[in-house]
Amino acid sequence: MQNFFPEEASLTGAHSGMLGILNRFRISSTLAGITMRSHLYINCRDITPIAPFAKRRALLASIALAALPLPLLAQSAPTPVFGTPGKDAGWIPTPAPMVEGMLRMAGVSKNDLVVDLGSGDGRIPIFAAKAFGARGLGIELNGDLVAYSIEAAKKQGVAERVRFVHGDIFEVDFNQGTVISLFMPPQVNARLLPKILAMRPGTRIVSYVFAMEDWEPDDWVFFDNVQGMLWVVPARFEGNWRIRTEGPNPDSYEVTLTQRYQKINGHFMFGRAKLPLFDANVLADRLRFTLVVGQRRFDFVGNHRGAALEGTLHVTGEPMRRWSAMKTGDVPRFP
């Protein structure tokens, strides 16, 4: 019987093969705590959640789903050939365990639209729909692969949730996607980067093997010592801001923020003192930074609210209070 993932038949055809996949699947997770990283190993005896929203039972079920053989496809669509050349990249499929790992790392749910750029045999949108209930969109330049993917979606019972477009990833609009997956060479990723950074903050990007220029990933997953990476598109917070705090004794501060991807630097004007920010970062549309004055620690967390920023402030030894900020000037913009 032909496997839906034909190049992996030797791995998925037997229980021992599935155990091998499970035992080699390693995760490095950072999103649960932005600055905390840990390496986790998954096997049949000790299943550890690999994302903030993961459940042990769901993890076992979905990894098993990735490893089991799928039905024989109709012969109307040609079987994909490993290494089929393409305009930007040849077709080399992402391994099934990596598909599982990257989508779970991205926290895919039924509320997501998973867009696969260069979707090949359709495995990523189909798996997203079948395992997570997500909607899927595959964009593929090879018409034979598009036909194969459409047949595969029908056979897997997810045709109503998955769509495949025959087109160029640089010409088809994918801005509605909430999770974008890709396995493209570095030069293609570099061309895609400006468009990706312009997407809605919180959009999750997963890439197998290749990075996105100098944008540091927010999370990693490893299979057979090859990495899959996750980035979360950040909102833009750079600029000069005037912060006002609420409460019985309101304060006003001037703060300058510079930003490169999800990394924030800057300083406060505290009276006549110019004080640096600590622990500053962005995750999606959430900004977090800390100011230390003597023995007092000022922890700011905020989000965009139109043209303003709003959030909460915790000062050592004081009740939580709210703050807001208006932009007073621009600073040089980086990616």
PDB file of N, CA and C in Angstrom, residues 2-3 6 15-16 32 42 49 54 93 96 100 111 116 135 149 164 166-167 183 198 217 225 274 294 301 304 310:
ATOM      1  N   GLN A   2       0.508   2.215  -0.847  1.00  0.00           N
ATOM      2  CA  GLN A   2       1.269   3.453  -0.930  1.00  0.00           C
ATOM      3  C   GLN A   2       0.998   4.332   0.285  1.00  0.00           C
ATOM      4  N   ASN A   3       2.045   4.865   0.852  1.00  0.00           N
ATOM      5  CA  ASN A   3       1.924   5.768   1.995  1.00  0.00           C
ATOM      6  C   ASN A   3       1.691   7.186   1.500  1.00  0.00           C
ATOM      7  N   PRO A   6       5.298   9.091   0.959  1.00  0.00           N
ATOM      8  CA  PRO A   6       5.949   7.922   0.375  1.00  0.00           C
ATOM      9  C   PRO A   6       7.389   7.746   0.776  1.00  0.00           C
ATOM     10  N   HIS A  15       5.173  -0.615  14.046  1.00  0.00           N
ATOM     11  CA  HIS A  15       5.176  -0.016  15.384  1.00  0.00           C
ATOM     12  C   HIS A  15       6.583   0.379  15.798  1.00  0.00           C
ATOM     13  N   SER A  16       7.574  -0.453  15.460  1.00  0.00           N
ATOM     14  CA  SER A  16       8.954  -0.130  15.835  1.00  0.00           C
ATOM     15  C   SER A  16       9.411   1.145  15.159  1.00  0.00           C
ATOM     16  N   ALA A  32       6.470  29.539  26.565  1.00  0.00           N
ATOM     17  CA  ALA A  32       5.809  29.508  27.870  1.00  0.00           C
ATOM     18  C   ALA A  32       6.367  30.595  28.776  1.00  0.00           C
ATOM     19  N   ILE A  42      10.689  13.398  23.853  1.00  0.00           N
ATOM     20  CA  ILE A  42       9.403  12.723  23.853  1.00  0.00           C
ATOM     21  C   ILE A  42       9.621  11.251  23.574  1.00  0.00           C
ATOM     22  N   PRO A  49       4.242  18.041  27.831  1.00  0.00           N
ATOM     23  CA  PRO A  49       3.670  19.052  26.949  1.00  0.00           C
ATOM     24  C   PRO A  49       4.770  19.876  26.304  1.00  0.00           C
ATOM     25  N   ALA A  54      -0.604  22.626  25.119  1.00  0.00           N
ATOM     26  CA  ALA A  54      -0.601  21.203  24.775  1.00  0.00           C
ATOM     27  C   ALA A  54      -1.205  20.373  25.888  1.00  0.00           C
ATOM     28  N   PRO A  93       9.975  17.024   0.739  1.00  0.00           N
ATOM     29  CA  PRO A  93       8.927  17.154   1.757  1.00  0.00           C
ATOM     30  C   PRO A  93       9.467  17.255   3.177  1.00  0.00           C
ATOM     31  N   ALA A  96       7.197  13.953   8.444  1.00  0.00           N
ATOM     32  CA  ALA A  96       5.925  13.983   9.172  1.00  0.00           C
ATOM     33  C   ALA A  96       6.076  14.381  10.637  1.00  0.00           C
ATOM     34  N   GLU A 100       4.272  17.761  12.533  1.00  0.00           N
ATOM     35  CA  GLU A 100       3.585  17.743  13.839  1.00  0.00           C
ATOM     36  C   GLU A 100       4.228  18.702  14.819  1.00  0.00           C
ATOM     37  N   ASN A 111      -9.156  27.668  15.215  1.00  0.00           N
ATOM     38  CA  ASN A 111      -9.380  29.065  14.855  1.00  0.00           C
ATOM     39  C   ASN A 111      -8.364  29.593  13.850  1.00  0.00           C
ATOM     40  N   ASP A 116       0.579  27.241   3.765  1.00  0.00           N
ATOM     41  CA  ASP A 116       1.866  26.620   3.442  1.00  0.00           C
ATOM     42  C   ASP A 116       2.352  27.182   2.114  1.00  0.00           C
ATOM     43  N   ARG A 135      -8.267  25.538   9.406  1.00  0.00           N
ATOM     44  CA  ARG A 135      -8.409  25.678   7.963  1.00  0.00           C
ATOM     45  C   ARG A 135      -7.008  25.717   7.349  1.00  0.00           C
ATOM     46  N   SER A 149      -2.523  17.114  -4.156  1.00  0.00           N
ATOM     47  CA  SER A 149      -2.946  17.632  -2.850  1.00  0.00           C
ATOM     48  C   SER A 149      -4.464  17.675  -2.729  1.00  0.00           C
ATOM     49  N   PHE A 164      -6.245  24.476  -2.125  1.00  0.00           N
ATOM     50  CA  PHE A 164      -4.929  24.552  -2.754  1.00  0.00           C
ATOM     51  C   PHE A 164      -5.011  25.461  -3.977  1.00  0.00           C
ATOM     52  N   HIS A 166      -3.015  27.017  -7.323  1.00  0.00           N
ATOM     53  CA  HIS A 166      -1.923  26.870  -8.282  1.00  0.00           C
ATOM     54  C   HIS A 166      -1.404  28.270  -8.596  1.00  0.00           C
ATOM     55  N   GLY A 167      -0.270  28.639  -8.006  1.00  0.00           N
ATOM     56  CA  GLY A 167       0.237  29.985  -8.205  1.00  0.00           C
ATOM     57  C   GLY A 167       1.591  30.199  -7.569  1.00  0.00           C
ATOM     58  N   PHE A 183       9.345  25.933   3.684  1.00  0.00           N
ATOM     59  CA  PHE A 183      10.604  25.194   3.601  1.00  0.00           C
ATOM     60  C   PHE A 183      11.261  25.678   2.319  1.00  0.00           C
ATOM     61  N   ALA A 198       5.174  42.617   7.691  1.00  0.00           N
ATOM     62  CA  ALA A 198       4.043  43.538   7.552  1.00  0.00           C
ATOM     63  C   ALA A 198       2.715  42.876   7.887  1.00  0.00           C
ATOM     64  N   PRO A 217      14.778  33.274  16.100  1.00  0.00           N
ATOM     65  CA  PRO A 217      13.519  32.572  16.358  1.00  0.00           C
ATOM     66  C   PRO A 217      13.054  32.749  17.803  1.00  0.00           C
ATOM     67  N   ASN A 225      18.365  16.056  14.451  1.00  0.00           N
ATOM     68  CA  ASN A 225      19.359  17.129  14.487  1.00  0.00           C
ATOM     69  C   ASN A 225      19.146  18.200  13.419  1.00  0.00           C
ATOM     70  N   LYS A 274      19.024  59.604  33.016  1.00  0.00           N
ATOM     71  CA  LYS A 274      18.714  58.775  31.852  1.00  0.00           C
ATOM     72  C   LYS A 274      18.983  57.327  32.239  1.00  0.00           C
ATOM     73  N   GLY A 294      16.962  52.749  42.209  1.00  0.00           N
ATOM     74  CA  GLY A 294      17.346  52.400  43.570  1.00  0.00           C
ATOM     75  C   GLY A 294      16.908  50.982  43.892  1.00  0.00           C
ATOM     76  N   VAL A 301       3.851  46.404  31.445  1.00  0.00           N
ATOM     77  CA  VAL A 301       3.326  45.506  30.415  1.00  0.00           C
ATOM     78  C   VAL A 301       2.242  46.276  29.684  1.00  0.00           C
ATOM     79  N   HIS A 304      -0.781  48.005  22.172  1.00  0.00           N
ATOM     80  CA  HIS A 304      -1.315  49.096  21.376  1.00  0.00           C
ATOM     81  C   HIS A 304      -2.819  49.203  21.582  1.00  0.00           C
ATOM     82  N   GLU A 310      -1.424  51.194  26.175  1.00  0.00           N
ATOM     83  CA  GLU A 310      -2.081  51.060  27.472  1.00  0.00           C
ATOM     84  C   GLU A 310      -1.630  49.770  28.119  1.00  0.00           C
TER      85      GLU A 310
END
